[in-house]
Amino acid sequence: MNDSPLRKKVQRRRIRTVIQTLITLAAKMVTHARRQYLYIGSRAWLTPFKRLYQAFA
């Protein structure tokens, strides 16, 4: 998970913290042109969220 943003320099990321951040991430469902999208407010966490979603979808 090298693409997750950091607040300060750390040697490792705890998986619990990463999962908790993704769960509490600000998002909303948007319906446009008969399609539904998940709009994620924070662009910094967009790449890790997409990677995890594709891994479990």
PDB file of C-alpha atoms in Angstrom:
ATOM      1  CA  MET A   1       0.000   0.000   0.000  1.00  0.00           C
ATOM      2  CA  ASN A   2       2.647   2.479  -0.995  1.00  0.00           C
ATOM      3  CA  ASP A   3       0.133   4.814  -2.632  1.00  0.00           C
ATOM      4  CA  SER A   4      -1.810   5.688   0.520  1.00  0.00           C
ATOM      5  CA  PRO A   5      -1.185   9.257   1.715  1.00  0.00           C
ATOM      6  CA  LEU A   6       0.660   9.898   4.952  1.00  0.00           C
ATOM      7  CA  ARG A   7       0.440  12.701   7.484  1.00  0.00           C
ATOM      8  CA  LYS A   8       4.022  12.183   8.619  1.00  0.00           C
ATOM      9  CA  LYS A   9       6.979   9.931   7.855  1.00  0.00           C
ATOM     10  CA  VAL A  10       6.358   6.418   9.181  1.00  0.00           C
ATOM     11  CA  GLN A  11       8.068   3.092   8.676  1.00  0.00           C
ATOM     12  CA  ARG A  12       4.909   1.028   8.293  1.00  0.00           C
ATOM     13  CA  ARG A  13       1.176   1.475   7.981  1.00  0.00           C
ATOM     14  CA  ARG A  14      -1.148  -0.418  10.242  1.00  0.00           C
ATOM     15  CA  ILE A  15      -3.823  -2.200   8.249  1.00  0.00           C
ATOM     16  CA  ARG A  16      -6.421  -1.289  10.879  1.00  0.00           C
ATOM     17  CA  THR A  17      -5.734   2.425  10.355  1.00  0.00           C
ATOM     18  CA  VAL A  18      -5.933   2.117   6.573  1.00  0.00           C
ATOM     19  CA  ILE A  19      -9.222   0.187   6.718  1.00  0.00           C
ATOM     20  CA  GLN A  20     -10.681   2.623   9.265  1.00  0.00           C
ATOM     21  CA  THR A  21      -9.747   5.573   7.049  1.00  0.00           C
ATOM     22  CA  LEU A  22     -11.382   3.965   4.011  1.00  0.00           C
ATOM     23  CA  ILE A  23     -14.548   3.192   5.987  1.00  0.00           C
ATOM     24  CA  THR A  24     -14.902   6.740   7.286  1.00  0.00           C
ATOM     25  CA  LEU A  25     -14.031   8.309   3.935  1.00  0.00           C
ATOM     26  CA  ALA A  26     -16.498  10.960   2.802  1.00  0.00           C
ATOM     27  CA  ALA A  27     -18.409   9.643  -0.212  1.00  0.00           C
ATOM     28  CA  LYS A  28     -21.825   9.916  -1.814  1.00  0.00           C
ATOM     29  CA  MET A  29     -23.801   8.079  -4.457  1.00  0.00           C
ATOM     30  CA  VAL A  30     -24.445  10.175  -7.566  1.00  0.00           C
ATOM     31  CA  THR A  31     -26.988   9.230 -10.217  1.00  0.00           C
ATOM     32  CA  HIS A  32     -26.390  10.797 -13.615  1.00  0.00           C
ATOM     33  CA  ALA A  33     -27.601   9.680 -17.034  1.00  0.00           C
ATOM     34  CA  ARG A  34     -29.150   6.509 -15.567  1.00  0.00           C
ATOM     35  CA  ARG A  35     -25.824   5.435 -14.073  1.00  0.00           C
ATOM     36  CA  GLN A  36     -24.732   5.392 -10.473  1.00  0.00           C
ATOM     37  CA  TYR A  37     -21.308   6.582  -9.378  1.00  0.00           C
ATOM     38  CA  LEU A  38     -19.541   6.668  -6.034  1.00  0.00           C
ATOM     39  CA  TYR A  39     -18.101  10.157  -5.593  1.00  0.00           C
ATOM     40  CA  ILE A  40     -15.170  10.175  -3.167  1.00  0.00           C
ATOM     41  CA  GLY A  41     -14.452  13.547  -1.573  1.00  0.00           C
ATOM     42  CA  SER A  42     -10.742  13.021  -0.909  1.00  0.00           C
ATOM     43  CA  ARG A  43      -8.647  12.631  -4.065  1.00  0.00           C
ATOM     44  CA  ALA A  44      -5.636  11.488  -2.034  1.00  0.00           C
ATOM     45  CA  TRP A  45      -7.351   8.206  -1.060  1.00  0.00           C
ATOM     46  CA  LEU A  46      -8.940   7.570  -4.466  1.00  0.00           C
ATOM     47  CA  THR A  47      -6.162   5.287  -5.799  1.00  0.00           C
ATOM     48  CA  PRO A  48      -5.980   2.959  -2.749  1.00  0.00           C
ATOM     49  CA  PHE A  49      -9.787   2.780  -2.615  1.00  0.00           C
ATOM     50  CA  LYS A  50     -10.026   1.811  -6.300  1.00  0.00           C
ATOM     51  CA  ARG A  51      -7.309  -0.820  -5.923  1.00  0.00           C
ATOM     52  CA  LEU A  52      -9.012  -2.439  -2.914  1.00  0.00           C
ATOM     53  CA  TYR A  53     -12.442  -2.265  -4.522  1.00  0.00           C
ATOM     54  CA  GLN A  54     -11.211  -3.982  -7.682  1.00  0.00           C
ATOM     55  CA  ALA A  55      -9.469  -6.661  -5.618  1.00  0.00           C
ATOM     56  CA  PHE A  56     -12.678  -7.583  -3.777  1.00  0.00           C
ATOM     57  CA  ALA A  57     -15.299  -6.881  -6.456  1.00  0.00           C
TER      58      ALA A  57
END
